[in-house]
CSV table of C-alpha atoms in Angstrom, one decimal:
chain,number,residue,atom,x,y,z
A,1,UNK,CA,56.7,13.9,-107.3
A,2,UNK,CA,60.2,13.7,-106.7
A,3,UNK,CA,62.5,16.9,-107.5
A,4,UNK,CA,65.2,15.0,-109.1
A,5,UNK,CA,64.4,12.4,-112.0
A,6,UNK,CA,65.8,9.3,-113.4
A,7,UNK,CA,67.5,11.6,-116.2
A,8,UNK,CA,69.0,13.9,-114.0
A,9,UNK,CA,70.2,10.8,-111.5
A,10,UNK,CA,72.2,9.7,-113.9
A,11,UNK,CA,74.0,12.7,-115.3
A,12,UNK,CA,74.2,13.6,-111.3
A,13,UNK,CA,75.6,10.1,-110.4
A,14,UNK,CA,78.1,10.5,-113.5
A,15,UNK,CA,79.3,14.3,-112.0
A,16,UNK,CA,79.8,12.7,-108.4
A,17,UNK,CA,82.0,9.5,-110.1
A,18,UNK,CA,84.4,11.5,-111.8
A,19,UNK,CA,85.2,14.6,-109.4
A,20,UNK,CA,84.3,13.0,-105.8
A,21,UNK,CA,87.8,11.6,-105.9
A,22,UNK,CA,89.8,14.2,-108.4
A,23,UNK,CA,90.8,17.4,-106.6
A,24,UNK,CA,87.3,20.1,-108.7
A,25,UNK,CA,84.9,19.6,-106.1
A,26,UNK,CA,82.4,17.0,-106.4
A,27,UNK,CA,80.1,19.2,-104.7
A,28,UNK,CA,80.5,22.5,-106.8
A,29,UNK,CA,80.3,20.6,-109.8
A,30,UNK,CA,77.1,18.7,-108.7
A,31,UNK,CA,75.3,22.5,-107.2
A,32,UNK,CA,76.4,23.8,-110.6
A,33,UNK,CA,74.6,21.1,-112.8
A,34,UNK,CA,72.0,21.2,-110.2
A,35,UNK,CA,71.6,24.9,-111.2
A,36,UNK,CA,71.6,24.1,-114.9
A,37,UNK,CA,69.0,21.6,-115.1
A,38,UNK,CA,66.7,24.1,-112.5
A,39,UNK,CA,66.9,22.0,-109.8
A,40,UNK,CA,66.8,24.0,-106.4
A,41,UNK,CA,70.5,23.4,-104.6
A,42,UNK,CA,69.8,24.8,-101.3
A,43,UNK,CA,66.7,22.4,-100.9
A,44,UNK,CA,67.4,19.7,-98.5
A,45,UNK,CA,66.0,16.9,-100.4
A,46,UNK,CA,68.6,17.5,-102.7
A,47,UNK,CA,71.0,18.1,-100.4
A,48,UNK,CA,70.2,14.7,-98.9
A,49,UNK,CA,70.4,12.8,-102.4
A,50,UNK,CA,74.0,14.5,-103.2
A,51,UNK,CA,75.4,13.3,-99.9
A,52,UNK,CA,73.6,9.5,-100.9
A,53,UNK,CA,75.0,8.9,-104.3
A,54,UNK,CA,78.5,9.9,-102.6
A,55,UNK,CA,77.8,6.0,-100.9
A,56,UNK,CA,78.6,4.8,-104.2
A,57,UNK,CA,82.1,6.7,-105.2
A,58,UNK,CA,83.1,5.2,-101.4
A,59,UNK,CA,81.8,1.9,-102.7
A,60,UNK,CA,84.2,2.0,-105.3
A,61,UNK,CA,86.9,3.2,-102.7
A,62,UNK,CA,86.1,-0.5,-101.2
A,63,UNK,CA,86.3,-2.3,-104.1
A,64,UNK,CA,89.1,-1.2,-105.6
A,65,UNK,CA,91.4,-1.1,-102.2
A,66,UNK,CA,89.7,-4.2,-101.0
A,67,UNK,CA,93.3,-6.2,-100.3
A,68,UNK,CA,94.4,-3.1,-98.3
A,69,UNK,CA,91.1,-2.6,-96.6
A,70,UNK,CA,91.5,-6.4,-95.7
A,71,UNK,CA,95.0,-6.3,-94.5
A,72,UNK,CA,94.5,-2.9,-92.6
A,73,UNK,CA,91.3,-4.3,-90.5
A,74,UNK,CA,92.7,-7.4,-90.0
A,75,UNK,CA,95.3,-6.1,-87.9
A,76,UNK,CA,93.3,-3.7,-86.4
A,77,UNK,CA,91.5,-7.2,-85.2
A,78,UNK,CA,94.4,-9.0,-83.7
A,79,UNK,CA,95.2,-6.0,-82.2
A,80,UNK,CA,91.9,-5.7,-80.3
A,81,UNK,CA,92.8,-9.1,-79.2
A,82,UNK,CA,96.8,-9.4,-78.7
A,83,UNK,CA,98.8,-6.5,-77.0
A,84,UNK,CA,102.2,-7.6,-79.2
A,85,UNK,CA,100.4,-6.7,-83.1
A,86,UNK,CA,99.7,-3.1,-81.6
A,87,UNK,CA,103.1,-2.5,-83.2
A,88,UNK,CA,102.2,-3.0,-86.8
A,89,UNK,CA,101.5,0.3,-89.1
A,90,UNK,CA,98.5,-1.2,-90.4
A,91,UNK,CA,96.7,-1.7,-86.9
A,92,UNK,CA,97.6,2.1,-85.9
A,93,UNK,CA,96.6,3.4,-89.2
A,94,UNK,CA,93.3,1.6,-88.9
A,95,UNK,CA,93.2,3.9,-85.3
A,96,UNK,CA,94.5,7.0,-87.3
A,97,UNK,CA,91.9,6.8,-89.4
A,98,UNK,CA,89.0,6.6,-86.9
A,99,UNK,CA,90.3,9.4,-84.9
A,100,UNK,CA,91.0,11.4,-87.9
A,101,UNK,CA,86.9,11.4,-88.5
A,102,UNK,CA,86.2,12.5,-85.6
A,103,UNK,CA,86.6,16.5,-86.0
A,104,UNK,CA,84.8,16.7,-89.4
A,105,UNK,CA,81.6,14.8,-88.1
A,106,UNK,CA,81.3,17.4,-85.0
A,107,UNK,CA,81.8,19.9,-86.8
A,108,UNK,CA,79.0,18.7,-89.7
A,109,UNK,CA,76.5,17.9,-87.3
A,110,UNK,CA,77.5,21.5,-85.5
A,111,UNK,CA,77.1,23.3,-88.5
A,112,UNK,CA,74.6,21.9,-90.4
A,113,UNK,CA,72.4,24.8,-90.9
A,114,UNK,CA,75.0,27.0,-91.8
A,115,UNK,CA,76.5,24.2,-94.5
A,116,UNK,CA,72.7,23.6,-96.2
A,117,UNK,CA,71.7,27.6,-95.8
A,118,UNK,CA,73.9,30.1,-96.8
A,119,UNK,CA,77.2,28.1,-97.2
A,120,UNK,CA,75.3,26.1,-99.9
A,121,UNK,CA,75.4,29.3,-102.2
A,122,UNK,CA,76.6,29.6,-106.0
A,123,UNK,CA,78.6,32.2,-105.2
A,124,UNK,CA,80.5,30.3,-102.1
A,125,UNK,CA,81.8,27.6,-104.3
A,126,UNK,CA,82.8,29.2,-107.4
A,127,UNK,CA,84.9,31.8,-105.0
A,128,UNK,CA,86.1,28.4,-103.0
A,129,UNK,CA,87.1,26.7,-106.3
A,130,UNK,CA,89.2,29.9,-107.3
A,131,UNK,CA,90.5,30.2,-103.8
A,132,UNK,CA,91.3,26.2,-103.2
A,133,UNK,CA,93.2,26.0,-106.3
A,134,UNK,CA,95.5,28.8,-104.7
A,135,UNK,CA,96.3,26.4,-102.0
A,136,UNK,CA,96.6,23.5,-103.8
A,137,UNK,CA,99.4,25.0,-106.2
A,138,UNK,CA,101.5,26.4,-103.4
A,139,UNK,CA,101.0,22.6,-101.4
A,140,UNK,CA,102.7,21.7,-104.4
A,141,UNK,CA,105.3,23.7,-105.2
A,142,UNK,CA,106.2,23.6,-101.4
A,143,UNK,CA,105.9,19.8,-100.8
A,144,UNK,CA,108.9,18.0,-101.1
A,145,UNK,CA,107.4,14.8,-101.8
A,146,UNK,CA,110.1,12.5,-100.2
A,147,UNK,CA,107.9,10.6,-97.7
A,148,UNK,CA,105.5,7.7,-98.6
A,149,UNK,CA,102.7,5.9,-97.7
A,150,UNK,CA,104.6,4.0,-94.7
A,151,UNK,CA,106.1,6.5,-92.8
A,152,UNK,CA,102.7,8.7,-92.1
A,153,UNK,CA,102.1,9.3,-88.8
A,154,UNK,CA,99.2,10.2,-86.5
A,155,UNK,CA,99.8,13.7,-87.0
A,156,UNK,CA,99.4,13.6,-90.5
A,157,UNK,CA,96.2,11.8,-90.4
A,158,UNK,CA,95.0,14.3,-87.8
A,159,UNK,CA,96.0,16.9,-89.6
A,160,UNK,CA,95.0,15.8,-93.2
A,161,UNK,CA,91.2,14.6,-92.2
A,162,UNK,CA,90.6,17.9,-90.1
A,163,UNK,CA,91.3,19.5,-93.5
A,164,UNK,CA,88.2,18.0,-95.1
A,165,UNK,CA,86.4,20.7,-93.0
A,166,UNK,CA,87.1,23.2,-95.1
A,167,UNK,CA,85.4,21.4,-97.9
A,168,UNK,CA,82.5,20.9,-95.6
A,169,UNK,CA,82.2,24.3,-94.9
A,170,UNK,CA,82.9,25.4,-98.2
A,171,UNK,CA,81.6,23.6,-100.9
A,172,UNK,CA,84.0,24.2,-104.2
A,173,UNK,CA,87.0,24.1,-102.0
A,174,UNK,CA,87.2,20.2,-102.6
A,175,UNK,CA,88.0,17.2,-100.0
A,176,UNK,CA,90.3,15.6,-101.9
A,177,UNK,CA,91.8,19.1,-102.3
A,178,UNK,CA,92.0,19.7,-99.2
A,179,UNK,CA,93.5,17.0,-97.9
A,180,UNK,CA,96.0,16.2,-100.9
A,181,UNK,CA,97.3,19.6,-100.6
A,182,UNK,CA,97.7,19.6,-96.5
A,183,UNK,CA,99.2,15.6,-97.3
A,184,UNK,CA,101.6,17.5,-99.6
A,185,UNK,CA,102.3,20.1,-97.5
A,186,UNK,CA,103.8,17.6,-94.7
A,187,UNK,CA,106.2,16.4,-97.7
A,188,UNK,CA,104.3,13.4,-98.6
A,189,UNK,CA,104.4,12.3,-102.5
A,190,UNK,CA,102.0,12.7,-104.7
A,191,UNK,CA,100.6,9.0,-104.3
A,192,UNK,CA,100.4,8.8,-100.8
A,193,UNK,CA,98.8,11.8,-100.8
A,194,UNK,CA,96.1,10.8,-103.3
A,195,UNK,CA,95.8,6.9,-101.2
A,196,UNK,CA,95.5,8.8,-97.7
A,197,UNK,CA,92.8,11.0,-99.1
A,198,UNK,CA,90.9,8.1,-100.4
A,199,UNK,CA,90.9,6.1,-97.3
A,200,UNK,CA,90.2,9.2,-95.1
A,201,UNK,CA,87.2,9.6,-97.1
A,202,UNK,CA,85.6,6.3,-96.8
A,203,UNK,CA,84.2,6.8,-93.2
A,204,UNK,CA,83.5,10.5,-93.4
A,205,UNK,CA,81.6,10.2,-96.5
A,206,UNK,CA,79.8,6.9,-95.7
A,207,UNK,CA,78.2,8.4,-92.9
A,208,UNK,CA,77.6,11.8,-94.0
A,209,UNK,CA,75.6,9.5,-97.1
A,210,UNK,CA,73.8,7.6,-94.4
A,211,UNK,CA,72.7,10.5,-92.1
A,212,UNK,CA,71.2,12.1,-95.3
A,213,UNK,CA,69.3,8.8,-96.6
A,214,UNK,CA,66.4,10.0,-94.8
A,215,UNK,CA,66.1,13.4,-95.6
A,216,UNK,CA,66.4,12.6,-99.3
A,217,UNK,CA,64.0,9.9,-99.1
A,218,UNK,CA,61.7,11.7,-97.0
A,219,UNK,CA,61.3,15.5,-98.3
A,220,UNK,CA,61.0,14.7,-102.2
A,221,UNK,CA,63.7,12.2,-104.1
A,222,UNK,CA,62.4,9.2,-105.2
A,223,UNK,CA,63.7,5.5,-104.9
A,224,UNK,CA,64.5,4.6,-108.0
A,225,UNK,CA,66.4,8.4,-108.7
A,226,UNK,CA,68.6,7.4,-105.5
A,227,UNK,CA,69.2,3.6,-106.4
A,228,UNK,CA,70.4,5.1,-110.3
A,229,UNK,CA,72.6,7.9,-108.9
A,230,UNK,CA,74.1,5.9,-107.2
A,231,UNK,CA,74.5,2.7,-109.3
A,232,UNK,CA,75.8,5.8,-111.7
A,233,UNK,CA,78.3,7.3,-109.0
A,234,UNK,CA,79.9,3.8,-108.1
A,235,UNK,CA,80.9,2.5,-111.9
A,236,UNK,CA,82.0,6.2,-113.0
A,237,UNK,CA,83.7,6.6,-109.7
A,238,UNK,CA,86.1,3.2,-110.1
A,239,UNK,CA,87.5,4.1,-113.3
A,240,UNK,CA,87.8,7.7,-112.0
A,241,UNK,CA,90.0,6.5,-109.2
A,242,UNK,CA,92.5,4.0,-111.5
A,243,UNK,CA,93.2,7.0,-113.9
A,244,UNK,CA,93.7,9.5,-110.9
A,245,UNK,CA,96.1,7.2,-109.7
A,246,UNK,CA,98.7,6.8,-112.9
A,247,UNK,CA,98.3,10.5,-113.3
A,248,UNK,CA,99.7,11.6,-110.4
A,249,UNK,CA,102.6,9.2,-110.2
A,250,UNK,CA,103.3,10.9,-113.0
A,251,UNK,CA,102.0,14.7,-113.3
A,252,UNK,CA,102.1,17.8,-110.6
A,253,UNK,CA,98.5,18.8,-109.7
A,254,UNK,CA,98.7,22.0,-112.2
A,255,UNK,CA,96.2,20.7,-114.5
A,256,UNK,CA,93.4,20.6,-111.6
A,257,UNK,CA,94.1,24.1,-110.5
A,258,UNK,CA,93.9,25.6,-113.8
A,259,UNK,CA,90.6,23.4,-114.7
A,260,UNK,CA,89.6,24.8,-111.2
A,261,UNK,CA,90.2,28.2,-111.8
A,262,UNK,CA,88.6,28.0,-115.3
A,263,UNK,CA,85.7,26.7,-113.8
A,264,UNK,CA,85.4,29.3,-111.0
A,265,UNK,CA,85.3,32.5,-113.1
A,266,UNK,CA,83.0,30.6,-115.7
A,267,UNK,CA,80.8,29.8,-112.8
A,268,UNK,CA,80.6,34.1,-111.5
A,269,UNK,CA,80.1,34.9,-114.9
A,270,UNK,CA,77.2,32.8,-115.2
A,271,UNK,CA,76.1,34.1,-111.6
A,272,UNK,CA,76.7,37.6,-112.7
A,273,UNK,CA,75.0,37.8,-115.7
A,274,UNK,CA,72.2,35.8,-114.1
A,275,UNK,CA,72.2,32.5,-116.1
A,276,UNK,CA,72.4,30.6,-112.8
A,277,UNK,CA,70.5,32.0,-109.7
């Protein structure tokens, strides 16, 4: 029998749409409504099938960027092929952003007992959403938010994907936090920040879904619960990504740090008092 049903798919899949891409944590919030509904967090089925239905949030990443996507691997084509388009931003990006994976995938596949043992703990992510939030106000008030989306460089994407370790490592401490905040932090504006994040994410959490598929499918989650949380994550997650992006080309990240922090004490109160184990 599989350990997570159709039921609990879909309120999963609907958790994963709306946070993957907002700065909460789509993992703490899914490991807290896995606690809720009494569905073991630390198992690695489950582990598997939260990494999976990730595949559809970066589905929606492909959909709704799709003219971007296009433009930025077709001049990473002609570039393969003519020395004179290696000058085009679009053709280095598309290099920025592979190199930019690499640190986050050695370090996942280096640490992976560590991130499904003990770093998969309650009490890891509510004091990670508490302590993320910290960094993510100071990234803002300290950004001066003058540069855009043209004028990153290879150092910001190196510096912005290594920061997705810490969500890797910490689960509560957020990916998109992470890197909006270090994108901030190198003076980027809020938007840039937000579309760097998102395209930064699509390889890193494409194959992180991938490399799980078979532990979900083959230590206790079902087809059709997979296929639903997904289906789920991917509609959830594209409206989820065209409101993020009107809010923050309006709006500071304040209201995600104090939903964050909210949510952190909640969550050791509930761990304290032994509601959640």
């Amino acid at each position: 029998m599989s350990v997570i049903n159709v039921g609990q798919a879909v309120v999963l899949g609907a958790i994963e749409g709306v946070t993957e891409f907002l700065p909460v944590s789509s993992t703490g919030h899914l490991k807290i409504a896995e606690g809720l509904m009494d569905i073991p967090v630390d198992d690695d089925a489950v582990v598997g099938f939260s990494a999976v239905i990730q595949v559809g949030a970066i589905a929606a990443v492909l959909v709704y960027f799709f003219k971007d996507i296009v433009r930025i691997v077709s001049a990473w084509g002609r570039g393969l092929r003519d020395r004179e388009e290696r000058t085009s931003h679009d053709y280095k990006f598309a290099w920025w952003v592979i190199y930019a994976t690499i640190p986050i995938v050695i370090v996942g596949l280096a640490a992976k007992p560590l991130i499904e043992g003990p770093l998969a703990s309650l009490w890891v992510v509510a004091g990670s959403l508490i302590v993320g939030s910290g960094v993510m106000w100071a990234a803002d008030q300290m950004g001066r938010h003058k540069r855009g989306e043209d004028d990153t460089s290879f150092k910001d994407a190196m510096l912005v994907g290594s920061s997705q370790i810490l969500a890797l490592l910490f689960p509560g401490f957020s990916r998109s936090g992470a890197t909006m905040s270090t994108a901030l932090i190198l003076d980027l504006d809020r938007v840039a920040a937000t579309r760097l994040s998102f395209f930064l994410g699509i390889p890193a959490l494409t194959g992180a879904g991938l490399y799980e598929l078979k532990d979900a499918l083959g230590t206790g989650v079902g087809v059709a619960p997979l296929a639903v949380g997904t289906a789920v994550s991917f509609v959830v997650a594209y409206g989820s990504i065209a409101w993020l992006l009107k809010f923050v080309a309006k709006h500071s990240f304040n209201a995600f740090v104090i939903y964050r922090i909210v949510v952190g004490v909640l969550l050791f109160g509930l761990l304290a008092t032994d509601v959640l184990g």
